[in-house]
């Protein structure tokens, strides 16, 4: 059992911040790692990226967007409630070393896991530039936090309601042309990570992506999270989640992410019906 | 002479009707009634030198327990079994008795051997129902602490043996349920989960602590465990699924058997959407492989509603490693078998599976395993329509724990090197057994390894000087927290 110590709505109506009591995980976890939760006896196991790790106060933080059955159900949990199973840290931590200038790119609420990653890159002496994008300013999260751990934050919105009008890759291209970079890392929807990789390929900048395939156990046992990287089948849970983005077969990843769309809808609809939503 | 014929064959075990059972997850075999058990036990010749016992990896006192059943003393029967085997209700159901105890039975020379497995199951089930199997005598506490990594058959057996000797046992389990393959791998219709839960509860009542969601190698390192415990046993299983390496294996609808069975068993996806975890319920399901796992997967697919479920196996039926009884069950349920057939490509449509392209095989010269090597027949390619493909061709070593552990000797394939008789690894006080040492094998051989290691660990703990002052290790904060957490539960 893991207790929720704090819960906040950070983007109306569906993105929530949770601070969870996790003494052991907080001491062992590194940036880029994730946990798997199971809410209750009948629940599924879902992976969630760590949005913060705080060993002093023995907590981890998660940012969850209520998009399906489990995440919506989790959005009904309050501070003081307990999550039945919390397993982690899982995956390999992001490889952190001093390389010079690092550009981090977050799309949508995928910016949250970049927070501990940015802090780690900066702590070893890198210059950290964060590019974060959303459709409009209301959908941006973690802006203040990213300012806190970055040397520079570039914001893009599709409608121009905040920052530069356009998508993250436009800003990335400009940044690479003007100042260059030694490493790019992208976290967010697969389609965004793929276009980041297409952009950086032109500049031959090493690009790390954090992949998010469907997962079950998270320990390498089932192979459900396999991805094709450099022609090799790799497991995101044990070999990843970080991979060289220029080597990832994005079509396979995006296709496999859609495996259970029908079932997810069926499960969500049944839940909404039960809760008269 | 009817009496003579009866003497030659086993009392049949009642089963659910094949047509009915292929659409439910209830147990296939229903088990002997007391009358049937007494009658079957009467077939045993009570050999003075019982070769059946020699065929059992944990040396269950077979003639003794069968004699007790014959005499109607079922409590005595289960007590005798439990001295040697902590999981008789499991073993009676899933052991390959035809290759072990029953293979050695004197009756087997002229007719069918005694149904030792069915009798073991009867005694265990009867004991469980009447509740007199649960009290185990424990030795005085020794003050020694042993950590066990993995709660599958090897770890559970090791824990059972050591806790009875008075040692304090903590099991670290990566998943949210204990039991390992007994829980996530073997389906409900062959091994009801309530049996596994019952046995695990028995262990808990005996004082064994089980820490779930503890992935050793990530949450805690073996080195940290070794600082805090007097000895440690690794029984993490083989783990990683193998794939064939053919085109189309990453299509949606292609599963490893591990994933398919984990979804169905551990996550109870067969009860989706009541349970949240989904599983693809195919119309035409092709399972590649010939072992017990392949047969479990194909029969699970059938029960999930497949119109057609088939096994694709590259050798012939004679070489199939699966248990005869399970192959027989599968056939009766309507599973199709494509022997001497090998997949070469999975053909996709709209991101999913449309067909498996296969070639016919023929048996050539014997390979290193002694079985004749299957070789493809020329120009024999053909397609089998399918919408789900399940790959059940074995597993390899999960590198998670070994990679994070210093000075642990591994073989070329990544399995832990451990002494056959003691489970001793390259590090003092660290033992290993089961699939993580041998590669994928059976439940009972893992239990045998757990038992041997328990004996060796006990000897090791006795030999360690008892007057040594154990200093509390400041580095063990993490472990203390794990243990406190357990006590809080």
XYZ file of C-alpha atoms in Angstrom:
766
model
C 0.000 0.000 0.000
C 1.241 3.475 -0.837
C -0.343 6.563 0.649
C -1.162 9.663 -1.354
C 0.149 12.555 0.725
C -0.878 15.364 -1.541
C -3.048 15.754 -4.617
C -3.569 18.868 -6.712
C -5.334 19.694 -9.932
C -2.569 21.284 -11.957
C -4.353 21.672 -15.251
C -8.075 21.891 -15.435
C -9.945 19.660 -15.818
C -7.905 16.489 -16.000
C -4.219 16.709 -15.059
C -3.359 15.906 -11.464
C -0.240 16.042 -9.337
C 0.252 13.375 -6.676
C 2.864 13.240 -3.981
C 3.202 9.685 -2.714
C 4.812 8.273 0.374
C 7.562 6.009 -0.962
C 10.564 5.869 1.390
C 12.441 3.114 -0.407
C 11.682 4.067 -3.974
C 12.617 7.707 -3.352
C 16.070 6.636 -2.145
C 16.728 4.363 -5.101
C 15.068 6.126 -8.014
C 16.899 8.165 -10.599
C 15.616 10.618 -13.193
C 13.997 8.925 -16.177
C 12.800 5.907 -14.207
C 9.177 4.977 -13.678
C 6.885 3.100 -11.333
C 4.012 0.709 -11.976
C 0.851 1.158 -9.979
C -2.223 -0.980 -9.462
C -5.055 0.870 -7.811
C -7.043 -2.046 -6.375
C -7.631 -5.814 -6.586
C -9.270 -5.628 -9.984
C -6.969 -2.956 -11.328
C -4.520 -3.084 -14.208
C -0.820 -2.346 -13.861
C 0.098 0.961 -15.487
C 3.529 2.564 -15.785
C 3.896 6.188 -14.698
C 6.999 8.350 -15.088
C 8.515 9.946 -12.035
C 7.819 13.669 -12.062
C 9.932 14.209 -8.974
C 12.007 12.232 -6.522
C 12.531 13.527 -3.023
C 14.590 11.201 -0.816
C 14.724 13.721 2.071
C 10.998 13.738 2.517
C 10.764 10.124 1.285
C 8.314 10.873 -1.494
C 7.920 10.549 -5.221
C 5.656 12.660 -7.420
C 3.522 11.609 -10.349
C 1.626 13.679 -12.888
C -1.380 11.827 -14.251
C -3.749 12.901 -16.962
C -7.193 11.318 -16.724
C -7.554 9.940 -20.227
C -8.810 6.391 -19.686
C -10.378 4.147 -17.098
C -7.490 3.704 -14.691
C -6.227 7.278 -14.851
C -9.783 8.622 -14.423
C -10.343 6.318 -11.503
C -7.068 7.502 -10.011
C -8.307 11.085 -10.386
C -11.018 10.249 -7.828
C -8.367 9.287 -5.261
C -7.656 11.961 -2.664
C -4.864 12.799 -0.267
C -4.929 10.155 2.452
C -6.140 7.438 0.084
C -3.927 4.470 -0.611
C -2.841 2.857 -3.852
C -2.830 -0.929 -3.494
C 0.428 -1.618 -5.328
C 3.353 0.643 -6.071
C 6.326 -1.042 -7.722
C 9.573 0.620 -8.637
C 11.837 2.158 -9.480
C 11.732 0.465 -12.885
C 13.700 0.937 -16.073
C 17.210 2.312 -16.386
C 17.770 5.857 -15.165
C 18.566 8.443 -17.807
C 22.286 8.482 -18.530
C 23.503 11.749 -17.026
C 26.941 13.127 -17.856
C 28.535 16.434 -18.671
C 28.268 16.938 -22.417
C 27.908 20.713 -22.670
C 24.628 22.022 -23.962
C 21.505 19.896 -23.533
C 18.128 20.634 -25.082
C 15.178 18.970 -23.376
C 11.852 18.843 -25.158
C 8.530 18.079 -23.545
C 5.182 17.823 -25.215
C 1.864 18.179 -23.413
C 2.001 16.792 -19.888
C 5.125 14.812 -20.911
C 7.112 17.755 -19.654
C 6.696 16.521 -16.055
C 9.296 13.706 -16.136
C 11.755 16.213 -17.611
C 11.862 18.053 -14.306
C 14.137 15.589 -12.457
C 16.050 14.953 -15.704
C 16.746 18.678 -16.205
C 17.861 19.055 -12.614
C 20.261 16.110 -12.971
C 21.782 17.343 -16.248
C 22.281 20.760 -14.770
C 23.785 19.475 -11.545
C 26.718 17.937 -13.448
C 27.466 21.190 -15.220
C 25.444 21.129 -18.430
C 23.663 24.108 -19.852
C 20.022 23.101 -20.000
C 17.544 24.537 -22.478
C 13.968 23.370 -22.164
C 11.529 23.603 -25.020
C 7.960 22.905 -24.029
C 4.931 23.004 -26.220
C 1.168 22.701 -26.086
C -1.840 23.519 -28.224
C -2.598 26.617 -26.176
C -1.426 28.344 -23.001
C -4.102 26.703 -20.844
C -2.606 23.311 -21.593
C 0.918 24.123 -20.450
C 2.039 22.591 -17.185
C 5.192 22.784 -15.077
C 6.332 26.058 -16.609
C 7.578 27.552 -13.342
C 9.222 24.296 -12.328
C 11.091 24.048 -15.621
C 12.326 27.628 -15.287
C 13.727 26.636 -11.931
C 15.857 23.804 -13.334
C 16.731 25.198 -16.785
C 19.037 27.942 -18.014
C 16.506 28.892 -20.618
C 12.897 27.906 -21.295
C 11.318 28.247 -24.725
C 7.572 27.942 -24.942
C 5.592 27.245 -28.072
C 1.830 27.081 -28.531
C -0.042 26.044 -31.654
C -2.331 29.072 -31.389
C 0.310 31.544 -30.258
C -1.494 32.224 -26.983
C 1.839 31.987 -25.180
C 5.460 31.984 -26.322
C 6.222 31.392 -29.953
C 3.415 30.377 -32.247
C 4.105 26.953 -33.710
C 5.279 23.525 -32.632
C 8.292 22.476 -30.560
C 10.257 21.338 -33.579
C 10.166 24.832 -35.093
C 11.736 26.223 -31.937
C 14.153 23.289 -31.787
C 15.319 23.887 -35.341
C 15.885 27.558 -34.628
C 17.757 26.817 -31.427
C 19.970 24.249 -33.149
C 20.722 26.647 -35.999
C 21.570 29.532 -33.696
C 23.295 27.849 -30.761
C 23.672 24.141 -31.518
C 23.494 21.395 -28.898
C 25.502 18.419 -27.713
C 22.489 16.331 -26.734
C 18.757 16.464 -27.271
C 16.260 14.539 -25.178
C 12.541 14.331 -25.882
C 9.742 13.024 -23.682
C 6.105 13.001 -24.692
C 3.757 11.579 -27.304
C 5.449 9.274 -29.831
C 4.491 11.492 -32.748
C 6.227 14.472 -31.125
C 9.339 12.447 -30.270
C 9.508 11.202 -33.839
C 9.407 14.708 -35.322
C 12.055 15.825 -32.863
C 14.254 12.986 -34.121
C 13.604 13.925 -37.735
C 14.687 17.481 -36.951
C 17.826 16.575 -35.019
C 18.893 14.041 -37.628
C 19.587 16.969 -39.978
C 21.944 18.420 -37.386
C 23.463 15.050 -36.439
C 22.848 15.687 -32.768
C 22.507 12.650 -30.526
C 18.880 12.378 -29.470
C 17.549 10.358 -26.562
C 13.854 9.536 -26.318
C 11.872 7.988 -23.461
C 9.538 5.395 -24.935
C 6.127 4.587 -23.545
C 4.769 1.347 -25.011
C 2.049 -0.799 -23.438
C 3.516 -2.629 -20.442
C 2.405 -5.330 -18.003
C 4.938 -6.476 -15.417
C 7.781 -4.006 -15.974
C 10.499 -6.537 -15.086
C 11.268 -8.048 -18.502
C 9.048 -11.043 -18.012
C 6.352 -10.532 -20.635
C 7.945 -8.750 -23.585
C 4.767 -6.777 -24.249
C 6.752 -3.537 -24.272
C 9.176 -4.682 -26.966
C 10.322 -2.005 -29.379
C 12.506 -2.254 -32.431
C 15.702 -0.227 -31.992
C 18.500 -0.442 -34.560
C 16.800 -3.538 -35.939
C 16.940 -5.272 -32.545
C 13.986 -6.185 -30.370
C 14.461 -4.410 -27.036
C 12.279 -4.292 -23.933
C 11.411 -0.752 -22.849
C 10.974 -1.885 -19.230
C 14.443 -3.350 -18.707
C 16.596 -2.042 -21.595
C 14.891 1.356 -21.632
C 12.803 3.418 -21.395
C 15.518 5.660 -22.921
C 16.775 4.799 -26.399
C 18.633 6.462 -29.248
C 15.737 8.133 -31.033
C 17.403 7.960 -34.433
C 17.380 4.154 -34.215
C 13.776 3.676 -33.082
C 11.203 2.130 -35.430
C 8.418 4.609 -34.749
C 5.789 2.924 -36.923
C 5.968 -0.256 -34.854
C 5.842 1.666 -31.576
C 2.860 3.772 -32.620
C 1.012 0.758 -33.983
C 1.609 -1.269 -30.818
C 0.459 1.638 -28.635
C -2.921 1.285 -30.350
C -3.246 -2.451 -29.534
C -5.997 -2.070 -26.989
C -7.869 1.051 -28.133
C -11.187 -0.833 -28.393
C -10.776 -2.550 -25.046
C -9.685 0.690 -23.381
C -12.833 2.366 -24.639
C -15.031 -0.524 -23.531
C -13.500 -0.517 -20.065
C -13.745 3.282 -19.746
C -17.350 3.379 -20.969
C -18.361 0.676 -18.518
C -16.702 2.595 -15.700
C -18.363 5.887 -16.669
C -21.708 4.124 -16.807
C -21.187 2.636 -13.359
C -20.306 6.048 -12.000
C -23.073 7.785 -13.945
C -20.650 10.174 -15.598
C -11.571 -61.250 -16.344
C -12.829 -57.778 -15.367
C -11.021 -57.766 -12.011
C -7.745 -58.414 -13.682
C -8.276 -55.591 -16.200
C -9.145 -53.205 -13.419
C -5.896 -54.143 -11.716
C -4.082 -53.171 -14.901
C -5.405 -49.665 -15.248
C -5.720 -46.565 -13.096
C -9.078 -45.629 -11.653
C -10.127 -42.882 -14.065
C -10.245 -39.361 -12.616
C -13.542 -37.504 -13.089
C -13.255 -34.606 -15.506
C -15.435 -31.771 -16.681
C -17.039 -32.562 -20.013
C -14.671 -31.388 -22.812
C -17.358 -29.426 -24.653
C -18.429 -27.612 -21.520
C -14.962 -26.997 -20.125
C -13.519 -25.456 -23.281
C -15.568 -22.373 -22.517
C -14.877 -22.009 -18.795
C -11.840 -21.544 -16.565
C -12.892 -24.060 -13.906
C -10.549 -26.900 -13.154
C -10.575 -29.640 -15.802
C -10.029 -32.642 -13.538
C -12.358 -32.886 -10.589
C -10.332 -35.251 -8.414
C -10.911 -38.634 -6.808
C -13.664 -39.277 -4.300
C -12.476 -40.998 -1.084
C -13.823 -44.304 -2.433
C -11.920 -43.941 -5.704
C -8.745 -42.981 -3.829
C -8.943 -45.964 -1.477
C -9.508 -48.269 -4.437
C -6.631 -46.808 -6.459
C -4.355 -46.946 -3.392
C -5.201 -50.641 -3.170
C -3.395 -51.197 -6.470
C -0.024 -50.289 -4.941
C 2.227 -53.314 -4.448
C 4.070 -51.663 -1.515
C 7.444 -52.640 -3.001
C 10.136 -53.181 -0.383
C 12.551 -51.083 -2.401
C 10.265 -48.418 -3.828
C 11.750 -47.151 -7.063
C 8.939 -44.564 -7.328
C 10.557 -42.565 -4.494
C 13.851 -42.495 -6.357
C 12.025 -40.933 -9.289
C 10.732 -38.030 -7.174
C 12.979 -34.956 -6.986
C 11.848 -34.286 -3.401
C 11.570 -37.959 -2.341
C 7.968 -38.044 -1.201
C 7.473 -41.258 0.893
C 5.105 -42.636 -1.716
C 4.382 -46.181 -0.437
C 3.728 -44.837 3.075
C 1.210 -42.210 2.032
C -0.529 -44.588 -0.367
C -0.782 -47.200 2.388
C -2.375 -44.608 4.659
C -4.931 -43.761 1.960
C -5.684 -47.439 1.465
C -6.348 -47.700 5.192
C -8.597 -44.649 5.045
C -6.264 -42.576 7.253
C -6.142 -39.506 5.035
C -4.606 -37.285 7.699
C -1.679 -39.653 8.079
C -1.301 -39.614 4.294
C -1.022 -35.836 4.015
C 1.262 -35.615 7.045
C 3.618 -38.103 5.409
C 3.634 -36.157 2.136
C 4.113 -32.790 3.827
C 7.270 -33.993 5.515
C 8.843 -34.063 2.060
C 6.700 -31.838 -0.104
C 5.350 -28.491 0.900
C 3.140 -28.138 -2.200
C 1.383 -31.480 -2.741
C -1.853 -29.953 -4.055
C 0.272 -28.208 -6.679
C 2.539 -31.157 -7.508
C -0.353 -33.613 -7.673
C -1.708 -31.419 -10.455
C 1.289 -30.186 -12.430
C 4.160 -32.651 -11.975
C 5.119 -34.786 -14.988
C 4.553 -37.996 -12.989
C 4.788 -40.079 -16.164
C 8.485 -39.175 -16.367
C 9.158 -39.416 -12.635
C 7.565 -41.514 -9.884
C 4.989 -43.262 -12.072
C 7.614 -44.021 -14.692
C 9.403 -46.167 -12.097
C 6.295 -47.949 -10.766
C 6.522 -51.755 -10.902
C 2.918 -51.996 -12.084
C 3.830 -49.960 -15.137
C 5.735 -52.880 -16.625
C 2.543 -54.819 -17.382
C -0.196 -52.192 -17.221
C -0.716 -48.674 -15.972
C 1.315 -47.507 -12.979
C -0.393 -46.472 -9.744
C -1.922 -42.990 -10.159
C 0.534 -41.489 -7.674
C -0.124 -37.916 -8.796
C -3.885 -38.237 -8.471
C -3.510 -39.787 -5.026
C -1.143 -37.054 -3.902
C -3.659 -34.478 -5.080
C -6.461 -36.320 -3.302
C -4.579 -36.384 -0.008
C -3.657 -32.709 -0.330
C -7.158 -31.547 -1.264
C -8.700 -33.636 1.480
C -6.254 -32.205 3.974
C -6.948 -28.654 2.820
C -10.704 -29.157 3.089
C -10.475 -30.571 6.585
C -7.875 -27.983 7.611
C -5.460 -30.338 9.308
C -2.479 -29.698 7.065
C -1.756 -26.205 8.197
C -0.058 -26.681 11.507
C 3.625 -27.287 11.060
C 6.062 -27.914 13.835
C 8.648 -25.153 14.051
C 12.054 -25.477 15.680
C 13.226 -23.003 18.300
C 14.194 -19.644 16.737
C 17.857 -19.639 15.746
C 18.129 -15.880 15.411
C 19.447 -16.292 11.859
C 17.882 -14.365 9.025
C 17.593 -15.669 5.491
C 16.417 -13.683 2.465
C 14.768 -15.430 -0.444
C 14.444 -13.693 -3.786
C 11.452 -14.861 -5.784
C 8.363 -16.624 -4.478
C 8.023 -19.330 -7.125
C 8.295 -23.057 -6.404
C 12.025 -22.913 -5.595
C 11.750 -19.969 -3.212
C 8.606 -21.227 -1.489
C 10.120 -24.642 -0.847
C 13.362 -23.152 0.426
C 11.360 -20.836 2.718
C 9.234 -23.696 4.030
C 12.213 -25.877 4.884
C 14.172 -23.078 6.521
C 11.347 -21.589 8.564
C 10.657 -25.029 10.043
C 14.271 -25.116 11.192
C 13.723 -21.935 13.160
C 15.279 -19.374 10.826
C 13.654 -16.041 10.145
C 12.639 -15.812 6.481
C 11.888 -12.812 4.292
C 10.821 -13.371 0.678
C 11.229 -10.548 -1.850
C 8.752 -10.824 -4.731
C 8.725 -8.530 -7.764
C 5.039 -8.923 -8.616
C 1.985 -7.989 -6.590
C 1.099 -11.644 -5.953
C 3.353 -14.349 -4.574
C 3.688 -17.745 -6.237
C 5.741 -16.938 -9.326
C 4.896 -19.227 -12.226
C 2.249 -20.960 -10.101
C 0.337 -17.701 -10.177
C 1.167 -15.940 -13.420
C 1.956 -18.924 -15.614
C -0.107 -22.034 -14.925
C -3.762 -21.402 -15.757
C -6.672 -21.548 -13.353
C -8.191 -24.569 -15.118
C -5.078 -26.620 -14.363
C -4.109 -25.124 -11.012
C -6.801 -23.090 -9.230
C -5.319 -19.937 -7.723
C -7.097 -20.525 -4.444
C -4.760 -23.487 -3.908
C -1.696 -21.323 -4.461
C -3.100 -18.638 -2.149
C -3.822 -21.260 0.488
C -0.258 -22.596 0.436
C 1.192 -19.100 0.588
C -1.027 -18.264 3.514
C 0.234 -21.383 5.254
C 3.769 -20.045 4.885
C 2.738 -16.642 6.224
C 1.106 -18.295 9.231
C 4.374 -20.089 9.856
C 6.016 -16.683 10.154
C 7.475 -16.174 6.674
C 7.418 -12.523 5.613
C 6.641 -11.809 1.984
C 7.464 -8.383 0.556
C 5.598 -7.811 -2.706
C 6.484 -5.260 -5.393
C 10.147 -5.565 -4.431
C 12.243 -5.872 -7.581
C 15.673 -6.976 -6.418
C 18.269 -5.278 -8.562
C 16.203 -2.091 -8.690
C 14.646 -1.429 -5.297
C 17.213 -3.350 -3.290
C 20.561 -4.772 -4.353
C 21.701 -8.292 -3.495
C 24.698 -6.665 -1.807
C 22.398 -4.789 0.554
C 20.540 -7.993 1.302
C 23.820 -9.784 2.034
C 24.730 -7.041 4.519
C 21.553 -7.517 6.457
C 20.854 -11.254 6.236
C 22.926 -14.260 7.233
C 22.267 -16.004 3.920
C 20.298 -15.504 0.730
C 18.675 -17.784 -1.834
C 17.989 -16.601 -5.393
C 15.056 -18.289 -7.104
C 13.995 -15.695 -9.625
C 13.120 -18.033 -12.507
C 14.210 -17.866 -16.100
C 12.154 -14.870 -16.951
C 12.699 -13.273 -20.326
C 10.585 -14.614 -23.192
C 12.302 -15.691 -26.399
C 10.922 -14.582 -29.731
C 11.389 -16.408 -33.036
C 13.030 -13.533 -34.868
C 10.782 -13.656 -37.942
C 9.078 -10.895 -39.887
C 5.826 -9.645 -38.385
C 6.574 -10.549 -34.781
C 5.933 -6.989 -33.609
C 2.453 -6.805 -35.081
C -0.448 -6.241 -32.721
C -1.877 -9.593 -31.738
C 1.515 -11.288 -31.403
C 2.162 -12.252 -27.787
C 4.844 -14.061 -25.881
C 3.224 -16.926 -23.961
C 4.444 -15.181 -20.804
C 2.479 -12.053 -21.640
C -0.636 -13.909 -22.753
C -0.686 -16.101 -19.637
C 0.248 -13.244 -17.291
C -2.645 -11.189 -18.584
C -5.019 -14.126 -18.256
C -3.811 -15.585 -14.936
C -2.164 -12.904 -12.833
C -4.291 -10.036 -14.124
C -7.452 -12.135 -14.689
C -8.015 -10.637 -18.112
C -10.458 -13.452 -18.861
C -12.838 -11.523 -16.603
C -12.350 -8.229 -18.501
C -13.976 -5.691 -18.170
C -14.793 -6.627 -14.580
C -11.011 -6.747 -14.184
C -9.227 -3.864 -15.901
C -6.546 -5.715 -17.858
C -7.534 -6.482 -21.459
C -6.484 -9.410 -23.604
C -7.046 -9.996 -27.303
C -9.656 -12.683 -27.737
C -8.810 -14.110 -31.117
C -11.076 -16.049 -33.421
C -8.193 -18.085 -34.798
C -5.248 -18.452 -32.476
C -1.914 -20.031 -33.426
C 0.513 -20.998 -30.665
C 4.094 -21.705 -31.670
C 5.867 -24.298 -29.495
C 5.389 -27.751 -28.003
C 5.928 -27.456 -24.256
C 3.519 -27.220 -21.342
C 3.472 -23.445 -21.682
C 2.344 -23.724 -25.308
C -0.429 -26.134 -24.339
C -1.497 -23.868 -21.452
C -1.637 -20.919 -23.839
C -3.641 -22.689 -26.541
C -6.179 -24.010 -24.039
C -6.464 -20.533 -22.499
C -7.130 -19.066 -25.958
C -9.867 -21.638 -26.492
C -11.497 -20.675 -23.225
C -11.326 -16.993 -24.145
C -13.602 -17.836 -27.060
C -11.390 -18.750 -30.014
C -13.278 -20.631 -32.724
C -10.092 -22.375 -33.621
C -6.950 -22.734 -31.534
C -3.932 -24.608 -32.750
C -0.422 -25.639 -31.842
C 2.270 -25.194 -34.452
C 5.223 -27.413 -33.556
C 8.299 -28.044 -35.659
C 8.850 -31.607 -34.513
C 6.386 -34.524 -34.310
C 4.022 -35.379 -31.463
C 6.480 -37.889 -30.012
C 9.014 -35.111 -29.338
C 6.545 -32.731 -27.681
C 7.901 -31.842 -24.229
C 4.403 -31.136 -22.836
C 2.825 -33.601 -20.425
C 0.896 -36.411 -22.138
C -2.143 -35.790 -19.985
C -2.319 -32.152 -21.028
C -1.877 -32.967 -24.730
C -4.678 -35.501 -24.327
C -6.889 -32.898 -22.619
C -6.145 -30.341 -25.316
C -7.078 -32.796 -28.074
C -10.358 -33.640 -26.410
C -11.136 -29.928 -26.137
C -10.675 -29.586 -29.876
C -7.210 -28.038 -30.130
C -5.770 -28.505 -33.606
C -2.170 -29.685 -33.899
C 0.073 -28.830 -36.816
C 3.107 -31.034 -36.248
C 6.306 -30.843 -38.296
C 5.430 -27.258 -39.117
C 7.536 -24.163 -38.613
C 6.494 -20.503 -38.941
C 8.676 -18.391 -41.226
C 6.702 -15.130 -41.345
C 3.682 -13.497 -39.745
C 1.551 -11.704 -42.305
C -0.143 -8.514 -41.159
C -3.172 -6.497 -42.117
C -4.034 -3.046 -40.717
C -1.424 -3.427 -37.989
C -2.784 -6.773 -36.801
C -2.208 -10.404 -37.741
C -3.808 -12.006 -40.798
C -1.944 -15.296 -41.234
C 1.135 -17.274 -40.313
C 3.255 -18.470 -43.174
C 4.769 -21.865 -42.382
C 6.851 -24.570 -43.939
C 6.492 -28.312 -43.417
C 9.384 -30.042 -41.709
C 10.811 -33.535 -41.706
C 12.986 -35.188 -39.088
C 16.657 -35.545 -39.949
C 19.704 -36.604 -37.932
C 19.616 -36.422 -34.104
C 20.656 -33.030 -32.661
C 22.587 -32.423 -29.390
C 19.340 -32.961 -27.405
C 19.129 -36.495 -28.837
C 15.921 -35.673 -30.677
C 15.894 -35.833 -34.463
C 16.497 -32.405 -35.912
C 13.616 -30.982 -37.921
C 14.617 -29.707 -41.359
C 12.390 -27.742 -43.740
C 10.878 -29.529 -46.727
C 11.561 -27.806 -50.002
C 8.772 -25.690 -51.541
C 6.364 -26.518 -48.740
C 5.403 -22.975 -47.697
C 1.727 -22.440 -46.936
C -0.397 -20.020 -44.944
C -2.496 -20.620 -41.838
C -5.096 -17.891 -41.282
C -4.844 -16.489 -37.724
C -5.576 -13.261 -35.885
C -3.541 -14.011 -32.736
C -0.095 -15.580 -32.595
C 1.422 -16.685 -29.304
C 5.125 -17.451 -29.169
C 5.902 -20.207 -26.642
C 9.393 -21.282 -27.593
C 11.040 -20.853 -24.213
C 12.740 -18.254 -22.071
C 16.198 -16.940 -21.352
C 17.847 -15.567 -18.238
C 16.508 -12.267 -16.938
C 19.630 -10.116 -16.542
C 18.114 -7.694 -14.042
C 19.401 -9.285 -10.839
C 22.709 -10.765 -12.065
C 23.744 -7.493 -13.725
C 23.262 -5.566 -10.520
C 25.144 -8.059 -8.338
C 28.897 -8.032 -7.822
C 31.005 -11.162 -8.199
C 28.138 -13.477 -9.053
C 29.364 -16.211 -11.400
C 27.244 -16.603 -14.535
C 27.479 -19.016 -17.424
C 27.587 -18.025 -21.090
C 23.822 -17.878 -21.307
C 23.548 -15.614 -18.279
C 22.272 -18.236 -15.827
C 23.744 -18.285 -12.340
C 26.438 -20.883 -11.729
C 25.484 -22.872 -8.634
C 26.501 -26.228 -7.182
C 24.037 -28.957 -8.191
C 23.841 -30.417 -4.696
C 23.903 -27.292 -2.562
C 22.953 -24.343 -4.758
C 26.111 -22.567 -3.556
C 27.066 -19.708 -5.901
C 30.413 -18.006 -6.314
C 29.715 -15.917 -3.188
C 29.723 -17.121 0.377
C 26.261 -17.295 1.879
C 24.584 -16.758 -1.486
C 22.677 -19.678 -2.980
C 20.567 -20.105 -6.105
C 18.288 -22.696 -7.638
C 15.476 -23.352 -10.093
C 15.172 -21.952 -13.597
C 17.668 -19.108 -12.985
C 20.324 -21.842 -12.630
C 19.120 -24.599 -14.977
C 17.106 -22.675 -17.545
C 13.422 -23.432 -17.942
C 12.470 -26.726 -16.269
C 9.637 -28.037 -14.108
C 7.948 -26.905 -10.915
C 9.138 -29.999 -9.081
C 12.768 -29.677 -10.152
C 12.741 -26.079 -8.899
C 11.282 -27.345 -5.634
C 14.025 -29.956 -5.450
C 16.628 -27.228 -5.904
C 14.974 -25.089 -3.215
C 15.069 -28.035 -0.845
C 18.744 -28.853 -1.484
C 19.685 -25.208 -1.009
C 17.702 -25.034 2.235
C 19.663 -27.979 3.593
C 22.965 -26.392 2.565
C 21.969 -22.996 3.961
C 21.075 -24.605 7.275
C 24.478 -26.315 7.419
C 26.177 -23.051 6.524
C 24.321 -21.130 9.227
C 25.230 -23.774 11.811
C 28.891 -23.613 10.800
C 29.051 -19.826 11.036
C 30.469 -19.055 14.443
C 27.523 -18.395 16.689
C 29.435 -16.129 19.066
C 30.349 -13.656 16.345
C 29.124 -10.209 17.315
C 26.948 -8.881 14.556
C 27.383 -5.147 14.233
C 24.387 -3.271 12.942
C 25.303 -2.033 9.512
C 24.590 1.655 8.923
C 24.172 0.896 5.216
C 21.202 -1.302 5.956
C 18.736 1.542 6.459
C 16.921 0.479 3.323
C 16.521 -3.093 4.437
C 15.326 -2.044 7.843
C 12.697 0.025 6.163
C 11.598 -2.906 4.063
C 11.277 -5.008 7.169
C 9.457 -2.305 9.115
C 7.094 -1.933 6.229
C 6.344 -5.627 6.398
C 5.699 -5.470 10.116
C 3.264 -2.615 9.538
C 1.124 -4.743 7.248
